[in-house]
mmCIF file of C-alpha atoms in Angstrom:
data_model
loop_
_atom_site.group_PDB
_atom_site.id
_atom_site.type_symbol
_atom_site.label_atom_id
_atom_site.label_comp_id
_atom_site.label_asym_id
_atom_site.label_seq_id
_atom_site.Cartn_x
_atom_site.Cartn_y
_atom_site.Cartn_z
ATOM 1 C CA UNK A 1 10.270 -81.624 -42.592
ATOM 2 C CA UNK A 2 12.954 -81.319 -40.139
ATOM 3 C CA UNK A 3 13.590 -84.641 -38.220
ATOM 4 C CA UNK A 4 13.268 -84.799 -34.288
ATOM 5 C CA UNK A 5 17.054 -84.999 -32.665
ATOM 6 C CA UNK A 6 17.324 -88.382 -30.949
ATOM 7 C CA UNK A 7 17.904 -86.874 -27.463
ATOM 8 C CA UNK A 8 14.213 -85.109 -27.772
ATOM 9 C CA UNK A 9 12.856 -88.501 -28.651
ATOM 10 C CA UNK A 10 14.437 -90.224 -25.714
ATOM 11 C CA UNK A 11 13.255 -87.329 -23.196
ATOM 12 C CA UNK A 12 9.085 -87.616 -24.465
ATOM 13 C CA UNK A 13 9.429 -90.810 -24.253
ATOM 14 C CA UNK A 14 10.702 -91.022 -20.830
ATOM 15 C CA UNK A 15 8.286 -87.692 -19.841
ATOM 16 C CA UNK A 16 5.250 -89.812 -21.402
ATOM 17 C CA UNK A 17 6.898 -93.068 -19.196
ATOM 18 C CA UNK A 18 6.722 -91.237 -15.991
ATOM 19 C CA UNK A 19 3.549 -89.510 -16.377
ATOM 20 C CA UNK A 20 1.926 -92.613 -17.335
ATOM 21 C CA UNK A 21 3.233 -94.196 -14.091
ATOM 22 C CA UNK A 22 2.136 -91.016 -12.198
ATOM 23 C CA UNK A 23 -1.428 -91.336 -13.190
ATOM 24 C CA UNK A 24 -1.389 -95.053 -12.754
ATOM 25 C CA UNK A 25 -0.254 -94.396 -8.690
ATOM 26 C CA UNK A 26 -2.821 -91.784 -8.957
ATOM 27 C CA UNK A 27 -5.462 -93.863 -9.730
ATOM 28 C CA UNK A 28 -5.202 -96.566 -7.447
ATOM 29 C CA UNK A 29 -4.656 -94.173 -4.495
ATOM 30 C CA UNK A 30 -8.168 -92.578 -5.767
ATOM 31 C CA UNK A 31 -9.784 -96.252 -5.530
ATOM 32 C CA UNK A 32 -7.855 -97.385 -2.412
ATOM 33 C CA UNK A 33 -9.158 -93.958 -0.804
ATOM 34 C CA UNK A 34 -12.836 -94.491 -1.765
ATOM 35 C CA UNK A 35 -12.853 -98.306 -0.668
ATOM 36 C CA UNK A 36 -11.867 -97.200 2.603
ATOM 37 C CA UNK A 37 -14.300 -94.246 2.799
ATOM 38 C CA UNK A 38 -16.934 -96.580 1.587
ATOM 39 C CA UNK A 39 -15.766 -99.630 4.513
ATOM 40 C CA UNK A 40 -15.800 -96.396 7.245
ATOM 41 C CA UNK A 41 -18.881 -94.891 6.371
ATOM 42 C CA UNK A 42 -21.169 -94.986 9.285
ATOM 43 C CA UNK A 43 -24.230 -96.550 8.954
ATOM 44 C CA UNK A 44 -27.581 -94.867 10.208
ATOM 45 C CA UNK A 45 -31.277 -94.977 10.368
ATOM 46 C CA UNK A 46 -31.288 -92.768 7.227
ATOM 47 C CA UNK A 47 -28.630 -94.744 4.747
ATOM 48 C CA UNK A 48 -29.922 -96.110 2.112
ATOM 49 C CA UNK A 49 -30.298 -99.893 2.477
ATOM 50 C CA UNK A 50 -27.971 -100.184 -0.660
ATOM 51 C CA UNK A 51 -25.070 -99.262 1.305
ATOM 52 C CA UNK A 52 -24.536 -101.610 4.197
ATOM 53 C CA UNK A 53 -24.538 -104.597 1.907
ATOM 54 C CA UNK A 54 -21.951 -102.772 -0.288
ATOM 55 C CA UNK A 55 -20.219 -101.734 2.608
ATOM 56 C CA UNK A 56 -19.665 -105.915 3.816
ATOM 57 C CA UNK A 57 -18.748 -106.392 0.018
ATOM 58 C CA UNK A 58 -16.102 -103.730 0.399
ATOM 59 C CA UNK A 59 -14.733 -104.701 3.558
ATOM 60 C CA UNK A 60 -14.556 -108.200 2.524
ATOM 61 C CA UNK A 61 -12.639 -107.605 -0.368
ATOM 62 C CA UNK A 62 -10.279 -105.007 1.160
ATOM 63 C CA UNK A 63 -10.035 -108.063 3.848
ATOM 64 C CA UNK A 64 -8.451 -110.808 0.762
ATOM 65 C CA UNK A 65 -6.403 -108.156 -0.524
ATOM 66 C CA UNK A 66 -5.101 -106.043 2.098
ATOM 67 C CA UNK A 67 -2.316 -109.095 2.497
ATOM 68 C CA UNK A 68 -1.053 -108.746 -1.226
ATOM 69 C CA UNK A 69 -0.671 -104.422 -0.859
ATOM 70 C CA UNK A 70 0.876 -104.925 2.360
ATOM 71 C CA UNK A 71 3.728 -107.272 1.179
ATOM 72 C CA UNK A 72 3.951 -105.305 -2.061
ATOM 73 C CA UNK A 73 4.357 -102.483 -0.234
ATOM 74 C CA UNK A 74 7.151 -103.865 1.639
ATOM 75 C CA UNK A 75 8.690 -104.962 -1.594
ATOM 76 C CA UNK A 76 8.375 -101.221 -3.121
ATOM 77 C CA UNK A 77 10.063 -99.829 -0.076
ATOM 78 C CA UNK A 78 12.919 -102.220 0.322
ATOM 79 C CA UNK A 79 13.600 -101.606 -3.915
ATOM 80 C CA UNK A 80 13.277 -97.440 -3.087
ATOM 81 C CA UNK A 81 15.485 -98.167 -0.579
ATOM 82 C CA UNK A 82 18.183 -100.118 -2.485
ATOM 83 C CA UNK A 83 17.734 -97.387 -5.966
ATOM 84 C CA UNK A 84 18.481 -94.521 -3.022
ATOM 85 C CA UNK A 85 21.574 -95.776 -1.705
ATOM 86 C CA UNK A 86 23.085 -97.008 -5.135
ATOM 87 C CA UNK A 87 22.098 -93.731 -6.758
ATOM 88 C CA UNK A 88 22.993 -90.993 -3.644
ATOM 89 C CA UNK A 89 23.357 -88.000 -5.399
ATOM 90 C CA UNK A 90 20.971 -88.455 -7.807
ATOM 91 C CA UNK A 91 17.778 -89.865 -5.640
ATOM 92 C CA UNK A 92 14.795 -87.992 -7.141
ATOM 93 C CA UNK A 93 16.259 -88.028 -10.808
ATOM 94 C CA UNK A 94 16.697 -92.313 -10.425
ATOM 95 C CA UNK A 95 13.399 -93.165 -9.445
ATOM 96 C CA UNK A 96 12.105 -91.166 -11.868
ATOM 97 C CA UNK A 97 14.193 -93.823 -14.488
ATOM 98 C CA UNK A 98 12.064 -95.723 -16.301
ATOM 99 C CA UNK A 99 14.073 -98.933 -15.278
ATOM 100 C CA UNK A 100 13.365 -97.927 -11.688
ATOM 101 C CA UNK A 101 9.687 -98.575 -11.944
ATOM 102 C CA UNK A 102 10.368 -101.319 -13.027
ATOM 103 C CA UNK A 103 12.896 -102.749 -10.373
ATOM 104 C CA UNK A 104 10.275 -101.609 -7.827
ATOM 105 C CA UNK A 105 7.588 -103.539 -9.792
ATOM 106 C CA UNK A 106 9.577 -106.837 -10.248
ATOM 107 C CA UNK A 107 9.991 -106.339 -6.168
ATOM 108 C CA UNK A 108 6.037 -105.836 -5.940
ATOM 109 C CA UNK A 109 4.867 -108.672 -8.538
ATOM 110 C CA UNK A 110 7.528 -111.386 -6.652
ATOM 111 C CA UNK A 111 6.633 -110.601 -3.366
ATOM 112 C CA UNK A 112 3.017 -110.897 -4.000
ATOM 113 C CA UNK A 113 3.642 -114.045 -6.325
ATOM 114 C CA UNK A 114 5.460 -115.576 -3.234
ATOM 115 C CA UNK A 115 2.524 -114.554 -0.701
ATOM 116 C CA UNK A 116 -0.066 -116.937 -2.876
ATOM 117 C CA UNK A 117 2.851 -119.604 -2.933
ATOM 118 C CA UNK A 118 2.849 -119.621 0.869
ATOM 119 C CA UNK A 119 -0.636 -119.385 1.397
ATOM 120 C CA UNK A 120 -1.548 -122.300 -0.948
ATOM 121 C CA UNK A 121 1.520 -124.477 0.655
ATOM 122 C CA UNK A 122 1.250 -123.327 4.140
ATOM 123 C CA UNK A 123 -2.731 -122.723 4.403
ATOM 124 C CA UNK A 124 -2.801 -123.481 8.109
ATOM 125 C CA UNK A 125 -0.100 -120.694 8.856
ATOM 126 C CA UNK A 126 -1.667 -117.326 10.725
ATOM 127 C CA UNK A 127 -2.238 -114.761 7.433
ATOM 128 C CA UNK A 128 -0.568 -112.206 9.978
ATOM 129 C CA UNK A 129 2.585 -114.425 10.401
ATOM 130 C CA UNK A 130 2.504 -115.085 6.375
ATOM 131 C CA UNK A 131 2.544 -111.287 5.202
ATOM 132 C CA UNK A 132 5.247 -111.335 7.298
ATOM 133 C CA UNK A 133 7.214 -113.577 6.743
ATOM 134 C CA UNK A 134 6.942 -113.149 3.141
ATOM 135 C CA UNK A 135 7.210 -109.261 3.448
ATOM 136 C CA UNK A 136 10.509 -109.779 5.059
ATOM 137 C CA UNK A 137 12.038 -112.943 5.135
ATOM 138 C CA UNK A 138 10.965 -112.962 0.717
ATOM 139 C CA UNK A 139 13.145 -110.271 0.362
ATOM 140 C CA UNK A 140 16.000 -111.381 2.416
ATOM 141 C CA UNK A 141 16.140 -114.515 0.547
ATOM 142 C CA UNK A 142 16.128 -113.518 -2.701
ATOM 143 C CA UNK A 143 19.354 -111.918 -2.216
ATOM 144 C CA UNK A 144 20.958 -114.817 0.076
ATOM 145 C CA UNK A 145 23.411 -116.740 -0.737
ATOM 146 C CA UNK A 146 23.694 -119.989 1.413
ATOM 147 C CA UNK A 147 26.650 -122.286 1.847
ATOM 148 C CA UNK A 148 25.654 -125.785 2.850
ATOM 149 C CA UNK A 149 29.238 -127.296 3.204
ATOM 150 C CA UNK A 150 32.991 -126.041 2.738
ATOM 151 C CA UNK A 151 36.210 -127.060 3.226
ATOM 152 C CA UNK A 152 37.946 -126.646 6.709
ATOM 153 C CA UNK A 153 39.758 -123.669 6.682
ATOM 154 C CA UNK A 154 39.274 -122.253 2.977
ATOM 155 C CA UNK A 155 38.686 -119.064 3.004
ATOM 156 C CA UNK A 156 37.860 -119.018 -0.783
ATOM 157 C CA UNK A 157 34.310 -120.625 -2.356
ATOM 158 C CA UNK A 158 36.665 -122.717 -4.364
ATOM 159 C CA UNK A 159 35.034 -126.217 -3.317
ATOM 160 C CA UNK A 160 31.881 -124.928 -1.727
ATOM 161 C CA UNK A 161 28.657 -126.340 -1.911
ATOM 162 C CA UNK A 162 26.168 -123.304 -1.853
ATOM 163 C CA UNK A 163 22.577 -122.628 -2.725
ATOM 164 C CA UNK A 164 22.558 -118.673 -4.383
ATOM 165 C CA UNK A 165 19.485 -118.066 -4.468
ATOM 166 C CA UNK A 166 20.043 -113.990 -5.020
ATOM 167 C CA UNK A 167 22.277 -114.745 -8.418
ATOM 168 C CA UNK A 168 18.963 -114.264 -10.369
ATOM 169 C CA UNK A 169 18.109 -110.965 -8.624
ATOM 170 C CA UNK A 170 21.770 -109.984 -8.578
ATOM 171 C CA UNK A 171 21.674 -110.384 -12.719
ATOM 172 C CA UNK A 172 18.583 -108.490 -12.770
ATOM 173 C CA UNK A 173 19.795 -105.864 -10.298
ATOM 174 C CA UNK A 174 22.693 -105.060 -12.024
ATOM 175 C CA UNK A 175 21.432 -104.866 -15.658
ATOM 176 C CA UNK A 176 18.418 -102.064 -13.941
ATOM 177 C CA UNK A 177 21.314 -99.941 -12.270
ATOM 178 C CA UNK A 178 23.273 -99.802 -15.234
ATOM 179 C CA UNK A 179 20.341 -98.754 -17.319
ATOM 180 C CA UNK A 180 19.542 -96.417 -15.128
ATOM 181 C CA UNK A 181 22.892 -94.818 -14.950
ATOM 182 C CA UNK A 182 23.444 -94.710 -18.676
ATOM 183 C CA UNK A 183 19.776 -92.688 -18.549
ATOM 184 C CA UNK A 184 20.966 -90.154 -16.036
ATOM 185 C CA UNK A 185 24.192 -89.875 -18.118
ATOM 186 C CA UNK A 186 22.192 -87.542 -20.534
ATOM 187 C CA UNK A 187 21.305 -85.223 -17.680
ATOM 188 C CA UNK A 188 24.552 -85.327 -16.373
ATOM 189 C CA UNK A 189 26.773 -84.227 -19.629
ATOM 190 C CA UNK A 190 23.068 -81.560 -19.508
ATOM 191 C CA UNK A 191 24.183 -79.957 -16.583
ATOM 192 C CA UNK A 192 27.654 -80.278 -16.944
ATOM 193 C CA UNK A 193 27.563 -78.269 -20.211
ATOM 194 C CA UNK A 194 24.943 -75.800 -18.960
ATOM 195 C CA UNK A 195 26.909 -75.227 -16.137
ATOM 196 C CA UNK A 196 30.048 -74.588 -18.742
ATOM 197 C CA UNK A 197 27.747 -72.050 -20.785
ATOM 198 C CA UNK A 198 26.660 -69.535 -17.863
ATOM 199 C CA UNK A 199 30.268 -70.215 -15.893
ATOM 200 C CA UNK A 200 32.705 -70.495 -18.684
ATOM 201 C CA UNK A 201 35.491 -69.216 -16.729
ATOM 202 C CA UNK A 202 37.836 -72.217 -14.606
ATOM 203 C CA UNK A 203 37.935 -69.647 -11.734
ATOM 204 C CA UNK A 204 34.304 -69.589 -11.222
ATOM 205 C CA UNK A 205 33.874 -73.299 -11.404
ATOM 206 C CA UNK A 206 36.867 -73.774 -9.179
ATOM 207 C CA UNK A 207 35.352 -71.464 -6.545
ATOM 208 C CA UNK A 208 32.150 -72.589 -6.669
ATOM 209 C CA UNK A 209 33.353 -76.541 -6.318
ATOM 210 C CA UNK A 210 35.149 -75.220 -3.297
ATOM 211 C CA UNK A 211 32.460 -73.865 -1.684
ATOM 212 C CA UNK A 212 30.346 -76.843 -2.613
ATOM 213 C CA UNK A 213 32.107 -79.060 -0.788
ATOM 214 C CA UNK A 214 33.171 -77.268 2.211
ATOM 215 C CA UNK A 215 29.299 -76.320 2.487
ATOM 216 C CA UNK A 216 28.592 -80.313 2.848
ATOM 217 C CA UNK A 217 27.348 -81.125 6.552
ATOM 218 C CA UNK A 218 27.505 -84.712 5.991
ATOM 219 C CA UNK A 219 31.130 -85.581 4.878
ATOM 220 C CA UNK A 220 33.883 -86.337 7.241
ATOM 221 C CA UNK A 221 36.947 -84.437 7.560
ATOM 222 C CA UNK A 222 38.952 -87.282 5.279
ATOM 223 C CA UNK A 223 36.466 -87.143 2.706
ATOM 224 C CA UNK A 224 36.173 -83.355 2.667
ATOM 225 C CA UNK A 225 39.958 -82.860 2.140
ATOM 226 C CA UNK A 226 39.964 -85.857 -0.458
ATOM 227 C CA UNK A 227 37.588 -84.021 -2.328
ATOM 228 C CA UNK A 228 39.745 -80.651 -2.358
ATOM 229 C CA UNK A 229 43.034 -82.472 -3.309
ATOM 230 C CA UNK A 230 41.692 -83.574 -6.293
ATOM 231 C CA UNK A 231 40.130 -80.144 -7.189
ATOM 232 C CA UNK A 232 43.369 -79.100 -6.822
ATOM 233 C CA UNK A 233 44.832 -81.571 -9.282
ATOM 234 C CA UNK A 234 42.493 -80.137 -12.063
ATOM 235 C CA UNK A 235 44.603 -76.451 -11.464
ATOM 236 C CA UNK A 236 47.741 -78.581 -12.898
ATOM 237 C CA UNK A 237 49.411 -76.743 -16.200
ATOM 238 C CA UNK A 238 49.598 -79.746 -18.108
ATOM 239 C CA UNK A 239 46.144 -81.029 -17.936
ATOM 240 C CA UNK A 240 43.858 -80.116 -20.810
ATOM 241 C CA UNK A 241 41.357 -76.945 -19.967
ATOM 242 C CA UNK A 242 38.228 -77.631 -21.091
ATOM 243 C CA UNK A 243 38.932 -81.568 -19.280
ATOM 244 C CA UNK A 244 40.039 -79.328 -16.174
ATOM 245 C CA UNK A 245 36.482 -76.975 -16.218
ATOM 246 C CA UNK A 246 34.568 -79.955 -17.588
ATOM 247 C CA UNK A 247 35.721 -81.860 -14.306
ATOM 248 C CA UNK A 248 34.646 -78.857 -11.839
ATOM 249 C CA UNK A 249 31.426 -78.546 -13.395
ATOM 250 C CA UNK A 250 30.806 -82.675 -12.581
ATOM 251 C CA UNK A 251 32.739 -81.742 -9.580
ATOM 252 C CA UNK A 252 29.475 -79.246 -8.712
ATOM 253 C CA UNK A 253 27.067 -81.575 -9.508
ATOM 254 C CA UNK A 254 28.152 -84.813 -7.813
ATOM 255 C CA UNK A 255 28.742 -82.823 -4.863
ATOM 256 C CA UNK A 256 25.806 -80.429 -4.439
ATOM 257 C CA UNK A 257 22.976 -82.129 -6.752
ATOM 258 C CA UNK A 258 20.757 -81.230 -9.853
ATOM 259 C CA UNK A 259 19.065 -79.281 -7.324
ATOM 260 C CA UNK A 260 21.726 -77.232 -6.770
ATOM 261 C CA UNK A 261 22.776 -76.991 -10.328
ATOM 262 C CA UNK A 262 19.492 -75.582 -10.995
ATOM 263 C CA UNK A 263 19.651 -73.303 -8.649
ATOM 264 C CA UNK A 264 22.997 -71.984 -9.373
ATOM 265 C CA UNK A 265 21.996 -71.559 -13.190
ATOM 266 C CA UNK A 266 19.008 -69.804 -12.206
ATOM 267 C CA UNK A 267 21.009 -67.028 -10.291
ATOM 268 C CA UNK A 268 23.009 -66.623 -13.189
ATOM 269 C CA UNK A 269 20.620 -65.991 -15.385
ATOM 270 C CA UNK A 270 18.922 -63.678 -13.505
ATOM 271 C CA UNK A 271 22.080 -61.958 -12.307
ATOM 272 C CA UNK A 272 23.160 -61.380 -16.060
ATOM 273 C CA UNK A 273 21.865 -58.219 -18.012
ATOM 274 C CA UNK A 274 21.132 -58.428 -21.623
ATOM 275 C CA UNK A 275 24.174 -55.480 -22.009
ATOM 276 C CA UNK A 276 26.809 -57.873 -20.838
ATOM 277 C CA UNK A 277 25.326 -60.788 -22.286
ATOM 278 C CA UNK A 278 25.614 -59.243 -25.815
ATOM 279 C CA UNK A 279 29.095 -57.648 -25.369
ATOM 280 C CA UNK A 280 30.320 -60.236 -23.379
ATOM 281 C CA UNK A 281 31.967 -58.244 -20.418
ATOM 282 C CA UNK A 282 34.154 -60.327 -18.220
ATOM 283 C CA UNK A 283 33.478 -60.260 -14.535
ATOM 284 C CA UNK A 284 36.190 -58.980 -11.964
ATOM 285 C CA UNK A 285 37.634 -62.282 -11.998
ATOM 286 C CA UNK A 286 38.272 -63.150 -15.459
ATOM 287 C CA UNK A 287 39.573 -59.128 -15.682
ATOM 288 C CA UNK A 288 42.199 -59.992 -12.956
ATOM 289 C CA UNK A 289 43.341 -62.710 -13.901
ATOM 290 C CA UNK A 290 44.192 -61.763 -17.242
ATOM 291 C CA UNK A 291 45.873 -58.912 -15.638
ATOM 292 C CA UNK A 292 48.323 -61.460 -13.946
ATOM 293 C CA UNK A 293 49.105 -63.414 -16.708
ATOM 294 C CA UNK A 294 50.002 -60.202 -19.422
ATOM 295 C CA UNK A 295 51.837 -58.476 -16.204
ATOM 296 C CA UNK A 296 53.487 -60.904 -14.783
ATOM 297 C CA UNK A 297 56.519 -63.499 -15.319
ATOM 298 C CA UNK A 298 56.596 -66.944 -13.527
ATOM 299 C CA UNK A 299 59.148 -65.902 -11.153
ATOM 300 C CA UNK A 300 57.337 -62.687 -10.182
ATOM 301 C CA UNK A 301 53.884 -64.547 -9.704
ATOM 302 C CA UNK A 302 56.104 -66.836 -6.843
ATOM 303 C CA UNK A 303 57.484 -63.451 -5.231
ATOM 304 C CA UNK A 304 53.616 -62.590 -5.466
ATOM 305 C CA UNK A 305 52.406 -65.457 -3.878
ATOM 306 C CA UNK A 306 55.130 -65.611 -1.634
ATOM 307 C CA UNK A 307 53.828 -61.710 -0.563
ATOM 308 C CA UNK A 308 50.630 -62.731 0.259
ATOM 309 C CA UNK A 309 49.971 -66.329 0.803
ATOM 310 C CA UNK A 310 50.277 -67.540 4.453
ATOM 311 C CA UNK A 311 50.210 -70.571 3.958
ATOM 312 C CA UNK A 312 53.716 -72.602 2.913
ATOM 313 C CA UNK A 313 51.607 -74.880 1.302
ATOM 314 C CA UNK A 314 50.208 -72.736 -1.082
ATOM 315 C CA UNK A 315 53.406 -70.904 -1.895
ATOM 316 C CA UNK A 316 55.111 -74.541 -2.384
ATOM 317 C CA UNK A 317 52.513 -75.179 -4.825
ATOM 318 C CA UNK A 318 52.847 -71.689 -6.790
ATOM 319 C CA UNK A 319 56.531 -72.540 -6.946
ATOM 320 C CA UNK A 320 56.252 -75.963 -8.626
ATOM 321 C CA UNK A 321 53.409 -74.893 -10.659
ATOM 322 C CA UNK A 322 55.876 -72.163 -11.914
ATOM 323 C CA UNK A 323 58.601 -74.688 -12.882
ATOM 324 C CA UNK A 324 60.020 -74.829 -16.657
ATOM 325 C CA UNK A 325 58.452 -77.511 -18.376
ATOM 326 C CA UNK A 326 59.161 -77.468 -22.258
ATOM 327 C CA UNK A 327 55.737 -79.489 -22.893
ATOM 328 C CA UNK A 328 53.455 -77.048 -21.477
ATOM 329 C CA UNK A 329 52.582 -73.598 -22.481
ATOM 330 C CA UNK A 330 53.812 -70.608 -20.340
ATOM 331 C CA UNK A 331 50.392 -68.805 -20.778
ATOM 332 C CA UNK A 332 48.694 -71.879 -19.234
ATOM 333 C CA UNK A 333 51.220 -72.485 -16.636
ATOM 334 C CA UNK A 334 50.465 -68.372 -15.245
ATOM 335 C CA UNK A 335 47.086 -68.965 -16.107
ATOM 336 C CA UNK A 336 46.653 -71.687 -13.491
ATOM 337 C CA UNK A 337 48.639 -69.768 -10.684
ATOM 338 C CA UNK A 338 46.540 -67.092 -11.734
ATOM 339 C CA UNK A 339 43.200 -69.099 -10.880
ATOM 340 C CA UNK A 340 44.702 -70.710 -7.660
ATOM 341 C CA UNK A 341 45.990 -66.991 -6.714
ATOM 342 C CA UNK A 342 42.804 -65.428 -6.669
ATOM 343 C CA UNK A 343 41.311 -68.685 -4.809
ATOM 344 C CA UNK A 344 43.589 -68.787 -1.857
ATOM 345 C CA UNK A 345 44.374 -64.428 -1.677
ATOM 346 C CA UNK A 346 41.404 -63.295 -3.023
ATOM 347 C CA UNK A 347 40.241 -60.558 -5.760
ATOM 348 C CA UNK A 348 41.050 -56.871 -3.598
ATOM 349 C CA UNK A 349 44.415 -57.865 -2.023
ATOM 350 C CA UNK A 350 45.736 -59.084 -5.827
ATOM 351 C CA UNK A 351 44.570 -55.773 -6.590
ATOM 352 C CA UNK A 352 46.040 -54.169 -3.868
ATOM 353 C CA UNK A 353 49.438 -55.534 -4.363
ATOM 354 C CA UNK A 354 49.461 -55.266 -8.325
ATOM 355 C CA UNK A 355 48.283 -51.352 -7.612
ATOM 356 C CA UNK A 356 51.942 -51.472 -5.440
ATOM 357 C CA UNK A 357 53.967 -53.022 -8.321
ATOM 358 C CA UNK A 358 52.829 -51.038 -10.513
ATOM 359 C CA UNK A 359 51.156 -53.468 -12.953
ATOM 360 C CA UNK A 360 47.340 -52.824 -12.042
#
C-alpha cells in the first residue's frame, strides 16, 4: 500500500481544520439568528402561552451575553485587521491558516476574560462604558508599552523603567505570523512551479510580470519603477535561468495574487490544444527568439537594438549586456538580449527587421 506524500497529509489536515471552523461559525450564526427571531417575535392573542415566557428567557439571556460577543467581536476584528495588513498579498489565503484562527481566538477568549475581570472589580461601572472600554482600551493595552521614568535626554531604553505589557502578545504574535507564513510557503513554491509548467518560457514570465505591475492602481510611481528595475536585474547573463524564471513567476504572484495566478493558469489551459500540448510547439515568442540567438552575433544584436529601440536606455543596456565576459555563456548572454528585445520592440518589428537582414 502506497504511503500518502507528506504535503497531501498537511493539506487534509488543514482542509478538515478550516471546514471544521466553518461549520463551527456556521452554527453559532444559526443559534444567534434564531435567539433573535425568537426575542422579535411578536406576541398576539393567538401565540401560544409557551412563547412569551420563552421569549423573556431569551431576551434575558441575549441581555448577559450580548456584552461578551460584542467585545469578542471587537477582538476578532482588530486580530483580522492586524493578519490583513501583515499578510497583504495573501489576505484570503492567511486567514484561512490554521494559526490565524487561532490568533483571532486568543483575541476573542482575552477580551472576554478581561470583560468578567472588569465587571467583577469595577461592578458599579455603566456595562455600556465597560464593553467599551474593554473592547478598546483591552486591546490597546495589550500591545502598550509604558515608560514610567527615563533618563534626561537618552534617547535609548538603556536605563528605563517601563511596564511592557504587549511583550507577551508580541511573543505570541510573532510565533502565529511565522507559522502562518511557513504554511503559505507550500502554496507559494505551488504556484510558483505551476506557473513554471504552463509558462516555461523567461519571455512569457517576463512579460507577464511587466504587465502585472504596471496594471497595479495602488502603487506609487517609486514603487512601480522599483519593481521594474529589479525585473530587469533577473534579464542579467550571469544569473542562473531557472533562479531568473523562478523569480518572475514569485514576481507574478506577489504582485497580482493567487487570484490572479489562478486565473492566468486557467487561460492557459484552456488556450492550449491537446496537438501542441503533445508535440510541444513553441509559441511565436519562443520561435523568435531562438531565431535571434542562431542568427545573430552580439555585435549585430546591438546594431539591432540600436535600429529599433528609441530609447538610449534600452540600447545602453543591450550594449553592456553584449559585453565579453569569459564566465558566462555566449548563448545565454544573446539569449537574454533576445528576451529584453522582444519586450521593449516587440514580436512583428523583430520580424520585420530580421525579414530586411536577411536572417528571418
Amino acid at each position: 500500500m502506497a504511503a500518502t506524500p507528506p504535503e497531501e497529509m498537511m493539506f487534509g489536515r488543514r482542509t478538515k481544520f478550516t471546514r471544521g471552523m466553518k461549520i463551527f461559525i456556521a452554527v453559532f450564526l444559526l443559534i444567534l439568528a434564531a435567539l433573535i427571531t425568537i426575542i422579535v417575535f411578536p406576541i398576539t392573542e393567538t401565540t401560544p402561552a409557551w412563547v412569551a415566557p420563552l421569549q423573556t428567557n431569551v431576551y434575558g439571556f441575549m441581555a448577559r451575553i450580548s456584552p461578551y460577543i460584542l467585545v469578542g467581536l471587537l477582538g476578532a476584528t482588530v486580530a483580522t485587521a492586524e493578519l490583513v495588513s501583515t499578510f497583504q498579498t495573501y489576505p484570503r489565503e492567511a486567514l484561512r491558516t490554521r494559526w490565524a484562527w487561532v490568533l483571532i481566538l486568543v483575541n476573542v477568549v482575552a477580551a472576554m476574560i478581561a470583560l468578567v475581570v472588569v465587571r467583577v472589580t469595577m461592578t458599579e461601572m455603566n456595562p455600556s462604558l465597560q464593553v467599551l472600554s474593554v473592547g478598546v482600551g483591552f486591546q490597546a493595552i495589550i500591545r502598550t508599552r509604558f515608560v514610567l521614568a527615563k533618563r534626561i535626554g537618552d534617547d535609548g531604553q538603556e536605563g528605563e523603567v517601563a511596564l511592557n505589557l504587549g511583550w507577551l502578545y508580541d511573543q505570541f504574535q510573532n510565533l502565529a505570523r511565522t507559522q502562518i507564513d511557513l504554511e503559505l510557503m507550500n502554496n507559494r513554491r505551488t504556484a510558483v512551479t505551476r506557473l513554471l509548467d504552463y509558462y516555461p518560457s523567461m519571455a512569457e514570465l517576463y512579460d507577464i510580470a511587466w504587465y502585472t505591475i504596471t496594471s497595479r492602481a495602488t502603487l506609487t510611481r517609486e514603487q512601480e519603477e522599483q519593481r521594474k528595475a529589479d525585473l530587469e536585474k533577473l534579464l542579467d547573463p550571469k544569473a542562473p535561468e531557472n533562479f531568473a524564471k523562478s523569480s518572475m513567476a514569485l514576481a507574478i504572484l506577489e504582485n497580482g495574487g493567487q487570484a490572479y495566478v489562478e486565473l492566468l493558469l486557467t487561460q492557459a489551459m484552456q488556450g492550449l490544444s491537446p496537438e501542441a500540448a503533445a508535440v510541444g510547439k513553441p509559441s511565436n515568442t519562443d520561435q523568435l527568439i531562438w531565431q535571434l540567438v542562431e542568427n545573430y552575433s552580439l555585435p549585430e544584436m546591438v546594431a539591432l537594438a540600436e535600429k529599433l529601440c528609441s530609447s538610449e536606455k534600452a540600447i545602453n543596456y543591450v550594449r553592456e549586456a553584449a559585453q565579453p565576459d569569459p564566465e558566462a555563456n555566449t548563448a545565454n548572454q544573446k539569449a537574454t538580449i533576445a528576451h529584453f528585445l522582444v519586450q521593449q520592440i516587440g514580436v512583428e518589428p523583430l520580424q520585420t527587421a530580421m525579414a530586411e537582414d536577411g536572417k528571418a
